[in-house]
Amino acid sequence: MSTPFPFTAVVGQDDLRLALLLNAVSPAVGGVLVRGEKGTAKSTAVRALSALMPQVDVVPGCRFSCAPDAPDPACPDGPHEVGPGVPRPARMVELPVGASEDRLVGALDIERALSEGVKAFEPGLLADAHRGLLYVDEVNLLHDHLVDLLLDAAAMGASYVEREGVSVRHAARFLLVGTMNPEEGELRPQLLDRFGLTVEVAASREPDQRVEVVRRRLAYDDDPEGFATRWADEESDVRARIVAARELLPSVRLGDGALLQIAATCAAFEVDGMRADIVMARTATALAAWAGRTDVLAEDVRQAALLALPHRRRRNPFDAPGLDEDKLDETLEEFAGDEDGSGAPEGLDDTDGTDGSGDSGDSDGSGDDDPDPDGPGGGRPPQDGPDDGGVDGGDGSGEVPAQGEAPANESENGRAPSPGAGEQSPVRAAEPFRTKVLSVPGLGEGAAGRRSRARTEHGRTTGARRPRGALTKLHLAATVQAAAPHQRARGRSGPGLVVRRDDLRQATREGREGNLVLFVVDASGSMAARQRMSAVKGAVLSLLLDAYQRRDKVGLVTFRGSAAEVALPPTSSVDAAAVRLESLPTGGRTPLAAGLLRAHDVLRVERLRDPARRPLVVLVTDGRATGGPEPVALAGRAARLFAADKVASVVVDCESGLVRLGLAGQLAGELGGTAVTLDELRADSIAGLVRDVQSSSRGNSQGNSRKAA
């Protein structure tokens, strides 16, 4: 086994280290979700924590790590007698993104269960992680149903496996840690809420600190064991401190004043439900134990809020997580009691200098006078995090002077400015609205989602087939029907059914899949009128919000001037697409063919990467094409490439004015898709537009062909 990077050698990332240590002290806190850009030591810190976890005693031979002094009475390997155990290190189990449900929760041997009537259970990763640490890297890329199972087990402390009337239950209490890069997609709000704490991490911008990171990493790579030896004393100190904090935790007093501050803080930030209050209370208690105190202070409540609330205050998918610290301080000060307001016990000696400022509690030498001020944690509030760019800078940027519309009008009249000329400031998007279901016709086999019909592992049963690999979903009736004709030939003499491997049938199920929604947005001068572009952005933003809710991947291609560009490659991060859309400039000619060809290239590459995910192209344009020789004919030929590939497509017609040329409708016919005007889109009528793209596109294609003729 390779030597892990020492936890105490991680440079900076104080919030991350503190959150991990608090969960090591009190697993009841509920785990940690670590959000941050790539290369910020997320995985390194998590793996390093496993070496600090205290050893556990287990029942000899138990596959479910039962404690010898209190074995699980329902353990599948039990029952166990109370007695001496065998010590072993706490395990760190990693859950791969591509893991199956059986690998996570375990699997029953269905063949033996049917033929022999025995519960032959093979434990999964949840059993391996019991009384240890379960780490999920890229948790935002994990299938939703696996995340549900994972978080349910973490909340209940047990895992349940039920297959065709056969049930197995075993204990599953573990420290849950998930890491993710928000650029690759977000977790659903209800799943975010199930993580106890969250931490935002970013690479330091201080040259000295970056130098130290590189120096330590190179030293570790050259000699892992020697590097770990140099940090052995610091590791031992932190390990001992975790043990001491665990022993002190039951004695920590959470006073009524601290509870009032916790409740007032959650109410002030309009947090849904009561889970945040409970997590804050447990976190504040763990902070006090980590600092060596038996009383929860106001500073513990403040730190607990900074760790437990940011991911719970998102009011909509495009809100950046975070917390207004000024508002937090005002709330804590408003609800600070007299002597007991900060959690201090009544009758406390005045010699500690308590003045309600939050600086009390240092008299025992375990508060801000931590002997290791640079060590992990320490119970102090975190420093201001990096600027996450969540502040909307759109105010003022969308104000386009009246004369700024002149280049757009000139372009519409055929007098397009030269490439790059007439560029206007980005326009703010109009208020988003709810859209109806956009779906791709047919039956797919893509990643689980909530948009189009697909064959999935979860959903309603539609039939049965022979299993192509390991049997996961037994179709009992089909299995019995396949085995029944052979019972006499197999010498059946008793009531049991003689079942062989060839008799087993896998249930086929139909559910919903996520699609790749590729937005192709015309940002040329003909679209640059302020009011029109604002409405266009509002419509695209509405569709992005729908894509977020339906677990799609999204991409953004824009075209203007003389070329097209991929503003956002296909990604699961709808937030990133919204940011790129908000800053989209306009102006210049309309290279429609270039936009379509670039979109076709994006789909071609993505088809190689993820062939099962079906695309839906949403082209936002007025249908005009300018620049270069025969721009309209080139655009038509490019559009027919999509029709040849049978790509579902929608054209959002942004043409305005009393006289309409109908170019977008003709383009939709070339694409083999359908068209809708911007007014119809804002009237919430887009559902029928793509609900059956195939049938409607045929009618539009024939009609437009007649018009063209």
XYZ file of C-alpha atoms in Angstrom:
709
model
C 0.000 0.000 0.000
C 1.382 3.417 -0.946
C 2.210 5.923 1.755
C -0.455 8.671 1.875
C 0.507 12.334 1.879
C 0.540 13.537 5.529
C -2.571 15.455 6.549
C -0.574 18.010 8.528
C 1.668 18.678 5.517
C -1.202 20.073 3.444
C -0.471 23.774 2.893
C -3.300 26.174 3.707
C -6.892 24.948 3.168
C -7.695 25.594 6.834
C -11.452 25.354 6.322
C -11.141 22.031 4.527
C -8.938 20.522 7.204
C -11.157 21.800 10.003
C -14.341 20.411 8.423
C -12.738 16.991 7.969
C -11.424 16.938 11.527
C -14.798 17.924 12.977
C -16.382 14.940 11.252
C -13.605 12.714 12.553
C -14.451 13.961 16.055
C -18.223 13.645 15.563
C -19.408 11.596 12.564
C -22.959 12.643 13.502
C -22.191 16.025 11.904
C -23.126 14.361 8.625
C -20.076 14.441 6.377
C -18.376 17.047 4.216
C -18.914 18.207 0.659
C -15.738 19.760 -0.738
C -16.298 22.068 -3.708
C -13.474 23.573 -5.680
C -11.484 23.854 -8.853
C -9.199 21.091 -9.992
C -5.760 20.766 -8.415
C -6.638 22.168 -4.975
C -5.674 19.149 -2.816
C -9.274 18.009 -2.281
C -8.556 14.317 -2.783
C -5.134 14.566 -1.128
C -6.595 15.951 2.107
C -9.385 13.381 2.239
C -7.078 10.425 1.685
C -4.636 11.831 4.231
C -7.366 11.973 6.868
C -7.776 8.194 6.845
C -4.319 7.797 8.399
C -5.443 9.921 11.366
C -8.586 7.953 12.131
C -8.279 5.956 15.372
C -8.151 2.172 15.149
C -11.352 0.185 15.606
C -11.951 -3.167 17.300
C -13.997 -5.632 15.226
C -15.508 -9.069 15.748
C -13.110 -11.658 14.266
C -14.336 -12.911 10.890
C -17.279 -10.484 10.642
C -17.540 -9.004 7.154
C -19.552 -6.072 8.508
C -17.047 -4.781 11.099
C -19.296 -5.272 14.120
C -18.011 -3.820 17.408
C -17.132 -6.663 19.821
C -18.591 -4.863 22.862
C -21.890 -4.050 21.102
C -22.366 -6.257 18.023
C -25.240 -5.567 15.660
C -28.024 -8.012 16.571
C -29.224 -8.002 12.932
C -25.795 -8.586 11.410
C -26.029 -11.051 8.481
C -22.903 -12.792 9.800
C -24.310 -12.903 13.335
C -25.432 -13.295 15.938
C -22.172 -12.446 17.710
C -21.353 -12.953 21.361
C -19.899 -10.026 23.304
C -16.205 -10.635 23.684
C -12.697 -9.518 22.768
C -12.153 -8.045 19.337
C -9.366 -7.666 16.836
C -7.953 -4.150 16.317
C -7.456 -2.853 12.786
C -7.076 0.569 11.125
C -10.235 2.390 10.143
C -10.885 1.817 6.448
C -11.162 4.437 3.761
C -13.397 3.129 0.981
C -13.605 4.934 -2.356
C -16.804 4.802 -4.394
C -16.082 5.006 -8.146
C -18.315 7.253 -10.259
C -19.243 4.309 -12.478
C -20.173 1.962 -9.630
C -23.355 -0.075 -9.875
C -26.078 -0.281 -7.257
C -25.033 -3.829 -6.404
C -21.442 -2.710 -5.861
C -22.629 -0.015 -3.466
C -25.201 -1.808 -1.308
C -24.279 -5.435 -1.988
C -25.987 -8.175 -3.955
C -28.080 -11.240 -3.310
C -27.402 -14.472 -5.180
C -30.846 -14.741 -6.752
C -30.169 -18.168 -8.244
C -29.351 -19.682 -4.834
C -32.211 -17.821 -3.195
C -34.712 -19.367 -5.657
C -33.247 -22.879 -5.868
C -31.950 -23.364 -2.314
C -33.961 -20.839 -0.315
C -30.875 -19.318 1.331
C -29.823 -15.695 1.717
C -26.441 -15.660 0.020
C -25.429 -12.018 0.420
C -22.266 -10.432 -0.939
C -21.491 -7.212 0.994
C -20.987 -3.963 -0.895
C -18.960 -0.833 -0.305
C -21.341 0.434 2.385
C -20.499 -2.613 4.497
C -16.775 -2.112 3.913
C -17.037 1.526 5.020
C -18.860 0.795 8.293
C -17.030 2.528 11.169
C -14.639 4.090 8.672
C -14.579 6.708 5.913
C -16.457 6.577 2.610
C -15.017 8.870 -0.056
C -16.849 9.792 -3.264
C -14.737 11.732 -5.732
C -16.721 13.726 -8.306
C -19.912 13.089 -6.352
C -21.803 15.433 -8.685
C -21.200 12.964 -11.537
C -22.609 10.016 -9.577
C -26.021 8.771 -10.695
C -28.840 10.307 -8.685
C -30.243 7.001 -7.454
C -26.819 6.007 -6.097
C -26.506 9.337 -4.280
C -29.969 8.758 -2.796
C -28.969 5.307 -1.533
C -25.698 6.614 -0.188
C -27.212 9.511 1.737
C -30.108 7.427 3.043
C -27.648 4.933 4.487
C -25.598 7.748 6.018
C -28.709 9.245 7.622
C -30.139 5.959 8.969
C -26.853 4.284 9.848
C -27.968 1.137 8.038
C -28.214 -0.284 4.536
C -31.185 -2.270 3.266
C -31.108 -4.649 0.303
C -34.439 -6.026 -0.880
C -34.879 -8.251 -3.898
C -38.087 -10.147 -4.716
C -39.167 -10.533 -1.091
C -35.696 -11.350 0.273
C -34.342 -8.682 2.636
C -30.943 -8.077 4.210
C -30.067 -5.284 6.618
C -26.697 -4.359 8.070
C -25.210 -1.433 9.960
C -23.521 1.279 7.848
C -22.214 4.186 9.898
C -19.363 6.046 8.271
C -17.798 9.433 7.735
C -19.042 10.571 4.340
C -16.860 12.875 2.244
C -17.648 13.996 -1.278
C -15.560 16.185 -3.561
C -16.667 17.943 -6.725
C -15.699 20.546 -9.281
C -18.723 22.869 -9.733
C -17.691 23.494 -13.349
C -18.733 19.918 -14.113
C -22.253 20.282 -12.724
C -24.117 20.793 -9.477
C -25.865 18.470 -7.092
C -29.604 18.835 -6.674
C -30.531 21.120 -3.731
C -32.162 18.274 -1.807
C -28.952 16.267 -2.087
C -26.792 19.224 -1.116
C -28.848 19.538 2.043
C -27.983 15.983 3.068
C -24.294 16.804 3.458
C -23.606 18.190 6.906
C -20.880 20.681 5.998
C -19.542 22.220 2.834
C -16.223 23.864 2.074
C -15.181 25.967 -0.906
C -11.512 25.521 -1.794
C -9.335 27.384 -4.274
C -5.651 27.554 -5.059
C -3.765 30.246 -3.192
C -2.762 33.349 -5.117
C 0.161 34.004 -2.764
C 3.470 33.142 -4.490
C 5.168 32.082 -1.238
C 2.409 29.638 -0.394
C 2.369 28.207 -3.906
C 6.135 27.706 -3.728
C 5.721 25.772 -0.484
C 3.028 23.571 -2.050
C 5.348 22.657 -4.926
C 8.306 22.115 -2.602
C 6.413 19.690 -0.361
C 4.875 17.817 -3.251
C 8.213 17.278 -4.957
C 9.739 16.122 -1.693
C 6.914 13.641 -1.193
C 7.156 12.283 -4.747
C 10.920 11.775 -4.378
C 10.669 9.873 -1.068
C 7.120 9.230 0.229
C 8.196 7.250 3.287
C 10.929 9.691 4.271
C 8.597 12.653 3.828
C 5.932 10.972 5.970
C 8.511 10.244 8.656
C 9.397 13.946 8.907
C 5.750 14.722 9.652
C 5.153 11.759 11.950
C 5.194 13.808 15.167
C 2.625 16.314 13.886
C 0.434 13.454 12.651
C 0.637 11.761 16.041
C -0.345 14.978 17.826
C -3.435 15.470 15.654
C -4.415 11.817 16.052
C -4.187 12.153 19.831
C -6.201 15.366 19.717
C -8.979 13.619 17.779
C -9.126 10.870 20.398
C -9.214 13.429 23.227
C -11.960 15.425 21.504
C -14.050 12.285 21.015
C -13.782 11.501 24.701
C -14.667 15.074 25.658
C -17.599 15.365 23.236
C -20.296 13.813 25.505
C -19.422 16.365 28.205
C -19.814 19.454 26.009
C -22.739 21.652 27.075
C -24.868 23.346 24.419
C -26.618 26.142 26.322
C -29.986 27.708 25.562
C -28.275 30.907 24.452
C -26.243 29.069 21.795
C -29.335 27.184 20.669
C -31.201 30.480 20.273
C -28.380 31.879 18.155
C -28.404 28.762 15.990
C -32.161 28.924 15.429
C -32.088 32.691 14.779
C -29.259 32.308 12.254
C -31.054 29.589 10.287
C -34.241 31.658 10.284
C -32.411 34.824 9.217
C -30.928 33.064 6.189
C -34.305 31.467 5.326
C -32.952 27.925 5.385
C -35.566 25.297 4.552
C -36.351 22.573 7.072
C -34.694 21.810 10.389
C -31.674 19.818 9.247
C -29.482 22.942 9.214
C -30.297 23.713 12.869
C -29.395 20.179 13.930
C -26.178 20.140 11.902
C -25.150 23.537 13.297
C -25.747 22.323 16.851
C -23.639 19.199 16.318
C -20.909 21.160 14.555
C -20.723 23.795 17.298
C -20.470 21.020 19.898
C -17.676 19.322 17.935
C -15.857 22.663 17.618
C -15.928 23.120 21.377
C -14.612 19.587 21.920
C -11.884 20.129 19.319
C -10.832 23.295 21.140
C -10.749 21.400 24.457
C -13.769 23.167 25.973
C -16.933 21.837 27.574
C -19.074 24.871 26.674
C -20.202 26.112 23.269
C -19.316 29.759 22.646
C -20.611 32.297 20.143
C -17.483 31.819 18.041
C -18.370 28.129 17.715
C -21.851 29.039 16.496
C -20.379 31.468 13.975
C -17.902 28.910 12.648
C -20.637 26.274 12.479
C -22.802 28.621 10.391
C -19.962 29.279 7.948
C -19.552 25.549 7.414
C -23.171 24.340 7.550
C -25.235 27.035 5.823
C -23.630 28.194 2.524
C -24.854 25.243 0.452
C -28.328 25.415 2.002
C -29.143 29.035 1.213
C -29.298 28.734 -2.585
C -32.737 30.008 -3.563
C -32.438 28.953 -7.216
C -29.966 26.865 -9.250
C -28.006 29.877 -10.517
C -27.314 31.348 -7.073
C -23.702 30.948 -6.011
C -23.299 29.335 -2.581
C -22.042 31.621 0.127
C -22.956 33.496 3.254
C -23.190 37.205 4.069
C -20.836 37.399 7.053
C -21.973 40.903 8.026
C -25.544 39.675 8.274
C -24.329 36.651 10.244
C -22.506 38.838 12.756
C -25.522 41.114 13.152
C -27.784 38.140 13.838
C -25.425 36.624 16.391
C -25.037 39.954 18.148
C -28.794 40.592 18.179
C -29.537 37.240 19.789
C -26.582 37.143 22.150
C -27.879 36.701 25.696
C -26.396 38.127 28.859
C -24.260 35.653 30.731
C -25.587 32.581 28.943
C -26.033 34.192 25.535
C -22.780 32.898 24.137
C -23.165 29.474 25.585
C -21.130 30.181 28.749
C -22.443 28.509 31.914
C -24.222 30.564 34.525
C -22.119 31.718 37.440
C -18.938 31.921 35.382
C -16.172 33.768 37.196
C -15.795 37.370 35.943
C -12.037 36.956 35.830
C -12.292 35.478 32.334
C -13.060 38.938 30.953
C -16.316 37.950 29.284
C -17.794 40.963 27.526
C -20.018 39.311 24.912
C -17.580 40.101 22.138
C -16.878 36.469 21.328
C -13.289 36.777 22.607
C -14.094 35.060 25.865
C -13.283 31.446 26.474
C -9.550 31.928 25.897
C -8.724 31.731 29.586
C -8.407 27.966 29.410
C -5.730 28.288 26.781
C -7.686 26.291 24.228
C -9.318 29.083 22.208
C -7.377 31.586 20.144
C -4.303 30.807 22.237
C -3.976 27.477 20.488
C -0.347 26.352 20.899
C -0.377 25.436 17.198
C -1.918 28.470 15.503
C -0.968 27.222 12.059
C -2.227 23.717 12.701
C -5.366 22.297 11.153
C -8.592 23.796 12.423
C -8.279 25.418 15.800
C -11.901 26.477 16.012
C -11.303 29.938 14.549
C -13.544 31.521 11.919
C -12.197 31.044 8.402
C -10.586 33.794 6.434
C -12.544 35.417 3.645
C -12.789 32.944 0.806
C -11.854 33.644 -2.775
C -14.111 35.720 -4.924
C -16.474 33.229 -6.483
C -17.699 35.612 -9.052
C -21.228 35.264 -7.777
C -21.888 39.027 -7.728
C -23.987 39.936 -10.712
C -22.048 42.499 -12.657
C -24.846 43.002 -15.115
C -26.093 46.271 -13.643
C -25.200 48.959 -16.057
C -23.575 46.633 -18.539
C -26.808 46.035 -20.368
C -27.603 49.694 -20.964
C -27.216 50.183 -24.713
C -27.699 53.743 -26.013
C -30.486 54.293 -28.483
C -27.986 55.082 -31.195
C -26.342 51.731 -30.434
C -29.138 50.028 -32.352
C -28.060 51.650 -35.603
C -25.483 48.989 -36.507
C -28.115 46.308 -35.955
C -30.543 48.059 -38.293
C -27.865 48.505 -40.912
C -27.093 44.804 -40.697
C -30.745 43.931 -41.081
C -30.882 46.074 -44.239
C -27.978 44.193 -45.703
C -25.312 46.799 -44.902
C -23.507 44.697 -42.325
C -20.528 46.261 -40.587
C -17.130 44.728 -40.971
C -16.196 41.875 -38.614
C -15.702 43.169 -35.121
C -17.322 46.510 -35.873
C -20.497 47.648 -34.146
C -19.952 45.414 -31.114
C -22.279 46.317 -28.278
C -22.110 45.766 -24.556
C -23.682 42.577 -23.183
C -27.409 42.867 -22.476
C -28.924 41.484 -19.301
C -31.315 38.583 -19.688
C -35.018 39.111 -19.176
C -36.758 37.377 -16.296
C -36.745 33.591 -16.893
C -40.012 31.694 -17.101
C -41.117 28.101 -16.745
C -40.993 25.928 -19.848
C -42.768 22.698 -20.593
C -41.083 19.412 -21.350
C -38.573 19.309 -24.196
C -37.953 15.746 -25.269
C -36.191 13.828 -27.997
C -38.421 11.308 -29.840
C -37.855 7.591 -29.676
C -36.406 5.415 -26.939
C -32.820 6.047 -25.862
C -30.310 4.326 -23.625
C -28.448 7.329 -22.231
C -27.529 8.389 -18.727
C -30.345 8.527 -16.192
C -32.135 11.857 -16.164
C -35.585 13.394 -16.426
C -36.154 14.373 -20.016
C -36.643 11.763 -22.765
C -37.872 8.162 -22.711
C -35.104 5.590 -22.329
C -34.263 2.076 -21.222
C -32.878 2.454 -17.711
C -32.026 0.432 -14.611
C -34.858 2.137 -12.739
C -38.390 2.781 -13.897
C -41.470 0.800 -14.828
C -40.998 -2.794 -15.964
C -41.811 -3.257 -19.641
C -40.558 -6.776 -20.370
C -37.814 -9.326 -19.823
C -34.678 -10.567 -21.552
C -31.756 -12.865 -20.911
C -29.106 -11.176 -18.744
C -26.075 -9.947 -20.675
C -23.845 -9.943 -17.602
C -24.516 -10.124 -13.876
C -28.213 -10.358 -13.060
C -29.334 -7.139 -11.345
C -33.127 -6.919 -11.739
C -34.852 -10.311 -11.738
C -38.103 -10.699 -13.656
C -39.606 -13.398 -11.447
C -42.590 -14.350 -13.607
C -40.467 -14.690 -16.749
C -37.881 -16.749 -14.844
C -40.510 -19.163 -13.518
C -42.077 -19.398 -16.971
C -38.694 -20.274 -18.499
C -37.879 -22.901 -15.862
C -41.316 -24.547 -15.564
C -41.250 -26.713 -18.740
C -38.006 -28.414 -17.686
C -38.859 -29.500 -14.144
C -39.593 -33.169 -14.986
C -36.459 -33.478 -17.121
C -34.401 -32.030 -14.285
C -35.701 -34.620 -11.857
C -37.703 -32.312 -9.625
C -39.117 -34.304 -6.726
C -39.893 -31.727 -4.049
C -41.780 -28.435 -3.801
C -38.760 -26.342 -4.744
C -38.287 -25.057 -8.273
C -35.171 -26.310 -10.043
C -33.655 -23.174 -11.574
C -30.587 -22.988 -13.767
C -28.610 -20.055 -15.055
C -30.259 -20.205 -18.486
C -33.682 -19.749 -16.895
C -32.935 -16.386 -15.308
C -34.511 -13.365 -16.934
C -33.500 -9.737 -16.516
C -36.318 -7.200 -16.200
C -36.234 -4.450 -18.818
C -37.360 -1.089 -17.527
C -38.288 2.224 -19.035
C -37.535 5.542 -17.377
C -36.088 8.896 -18.381
C -32.677 9.915 -19.649
C -30.729 13.150 -19.701
C -29.830 14.630 -23.070
C -27.204 16.950 -24.476
C -28.962 20.269 -25.093
C -26.726 22.290 -27.423
C -27.661 25.966 -27.692
C -26.576 27.658 -30.923
C -27.110 31.398 -30.398
C -26.968 34.086 -33.080
C -25.100 37.060 -31.538
C -24.753 39.082 -34.735
C -25.780 42.650 -35.416
C -29.216 41.619 -36.678
C -29.939 40.293 -33.182
C -28.348 43.150 -31.272
C -31.426 45.295 -30.612
C -31.432 45.693 -26.859
C -34.995 44.618 -26.112
C -34.882 41.657 -28.479
C -31.568 40.300 -27.215
C -32.748 40.636 -23.631
C -35.809 38.534 -24.463
C -33.657 35.986 -26.287
C -31.327 35.622 -23.319
C -34.304 35.285 -20.998
C -35.697 32.474 -23.125
C -32.356 30.642 -23.262
C -31.926 31.122 -19.515
C -35.355 29.556 -18.986
C -34.339 26.546 -21.048
C -31.076 26.313 -19.113
C -33.030 26.215 -15.874
C -35.151 23.417 -17.312
C -31.990 21.562 -18.350
C -30.647 21.857 -14.796
C -33.794 20.328 -13.362
C -33.760 17.490 -15.880
C -30.081 16.565 -15.350
C -28.931 17.346 -18.888
C -25.559 18.243 -20.259
C -25.515 21.610 -21.992
C -23.262 23.337 -24.505
C -23.212 26.813 -26.003
C -22.091 27.792 -29.515
C -22.288 31.441 -30.600
C -21.684 33.032 -33.996
C -21.085 36.647 -34.977
C -18.677 38.676 -37.109
C -16.889 36.239 -39.372
C -16.759 33.054 -37.300
C -18.377 30.887 -34.649
C -16.954 29.820 -31.330
C -17.706 27.217 -28.688
C -18.506 29.485 -25.750
C -18.998 26.451 -23.515
C -18.094 22.845 -24.408
C -20.698 20.249 -23.385
C -20.793 20.112 -19.608
C -23.100 19.280 -16.723
C -22.541 22.740 -15.236
C -25.616 24.726 -16.214
C -24.335 27.508 -13.943
C -21.323 27.969 -16.212
C -23.590 28.219 -19.249
C -25.680 30.903 -17.539
C -22.549 32.943 -16.774
C -21.321 32.702 -20.390
C -24.759 33.689 -21.666
C -24.901 36.762 -19.426
C -21.601 38.100 -20.758
C -22.355 37.341 -24.421
C -21.506 40.375 -26.636
C -23.359 41.142 -29.853
C -22.658 42.843 -33.167
C -21.168 42.173 -36.589
C -22.262 39.983 -39.475
C -24.247 36.724 -39.344
C -22.077 33.692 -40.231
C -24.978 31.233 -39.851
C -23.250 28.437 -41.761
C -20.172 28.731 -39.540
C -22.361 28.447 -36.433
C -24.101 25.341 -37.723
C -20.856 23.685 -38.814
C -19.245 24.375 -35.447
C -22.277 22.913 -33.676
C -22.104 19.838 -35.925
C -18.437 19.364 -34.993
C -19.286 19.635 -31.295
C -21.925 16.918 -31.637
C -19.559 14.705 -33.633
C -16.877 14.853 -30.941
C -19.389 14.414 -28.137
C -20.879 11.395 -29.909
C -17.486 9.699 -29.672
C -17.165 10.554 -25.983
C -20.703 9.641 -24.952
C -22.447 7.744 -27.757
C -25.503 6.861 -25.671
C -26.468 10.466 -24.883
C -28.837 11.826 -27.510
C -28.585 15.497 -28.524
C -31.177 18.235 -28.855
C -30.127 21.346 -30.782
C -31.812 24.658 -29.925
C -30.935 27.238 -32.598
C -31.760 30.823 -31.607
C -31.713 33.090 -34.689
C -33.772 35.259 -37.014
C -32.673 33.089 -39.945
C -30.568 35.738 -41.701
C -27.185 34.784 -43.124
C -24.616 37.361 -44.275
C -20.923 37.436 -45.095
C -19.009 35.431 -47.655
C -20.182 34.020 -50.992
C -23.685 32.525 -51.065
C -24.226 32.616 -47.276
C -27.838 31.388 -47.470
C -26.976 28.359 -49.618
C -24.058 27.480 -47.340
C -26.330 27.672 -44.289
C -28.842 25.365 -45.986
C -26.187 22.765 -46.765
C -24.887 22.930 -43.188
C -28.425 22.510 -41.823
C -29.005 19.395 -43.918
C -26.117 17.694 -42.107
C -28.249 17.677 -38.947
C -31.222 16.259 -40.848
C -29.010 13.483 -42.275
C -27.881 12.560 -38.753
C -31.508 12.685 -37.497
C -30.622 15.167 -34.765
C -33.676 16.571 -32.986
C -33.690 20.328 -33.385
C -35.724 23.441 -32.641
C -35.351 26.876 -34.208
C -36.392 29.784 -31.984
C -37.391 32.450 -34.520
C -36.273 35.871 -33.268
C -37.357 37.848 -36.320
C -39.235 41.034 -35.408
C -41.089 43.776 -37.255
C -44.232 43.965 -39.325
C -42.643 42.374 -42.378
C -41.337 38.865 -41.725
C -39.298 36.918 -44.232
C -39.878 33.505 -42.640
C -36.207 32.569 -42.943
C -36.159 30.745 -39.605
C -39.021 28.497 -40.662
C -37.218 27.583 -43.869
C -34.091 26.848 -41.859
C -36.089 24.566 -39.541
C -37.229 22.613 -42.599
C -33.622 22.187 -43.736
C -32.700 20.972 -40.244
C -35.536 18.481 -40.183
C -36.827 20.171 -37.047
C -39.502 22.677 -36.175
C -39.696 26.414 -35.542
C -41.376 28.607 -32.955
C -41.479 32.380 -32.726
C -40.039 34.199 -29.764
C -43.542 35.313 -28.757
C -44.780 31.723 -28.806
C -41.784 30.671 -26.754
C -42.495 33.265 -24.088
C -46.124 32.187 -24.116
C -44.926 28.886 -22.646
C -45.888 26.914 -25.730
C -42.554 25.296 -26.431
C -43.645 21.918 -25.068
C -45.644 20.829 -28.081
C -42.790 22.054 -30.200
C -40.302 19.362 -29.211
C -42.557 16.846 -27.551
C -42.690 15.008 -30.832
C -40.005 16.608 -32.948
C -40.015 13.785 -35.424
C -43.652 14.001 -36.455
C -43.897 17.787 -36.439
C -40.632 18.233 -38.282
C -41.906 16.077 -41.132
C -44.907 18.341 -41.582
C -42.821 21.495 -41.384
C -40.273 20.090 -43.782
C -42.924 19.331 -46.390
C -44.607 22.705 -45.937
C -41.381 24.638 -46.161
C -40.336 22.691 -49.231
C -43.535 23.775 -50.941
C -42.877 27.403 -49.962
C -39.369 27.230 -51.297
C -40.655 25.715 -54.534
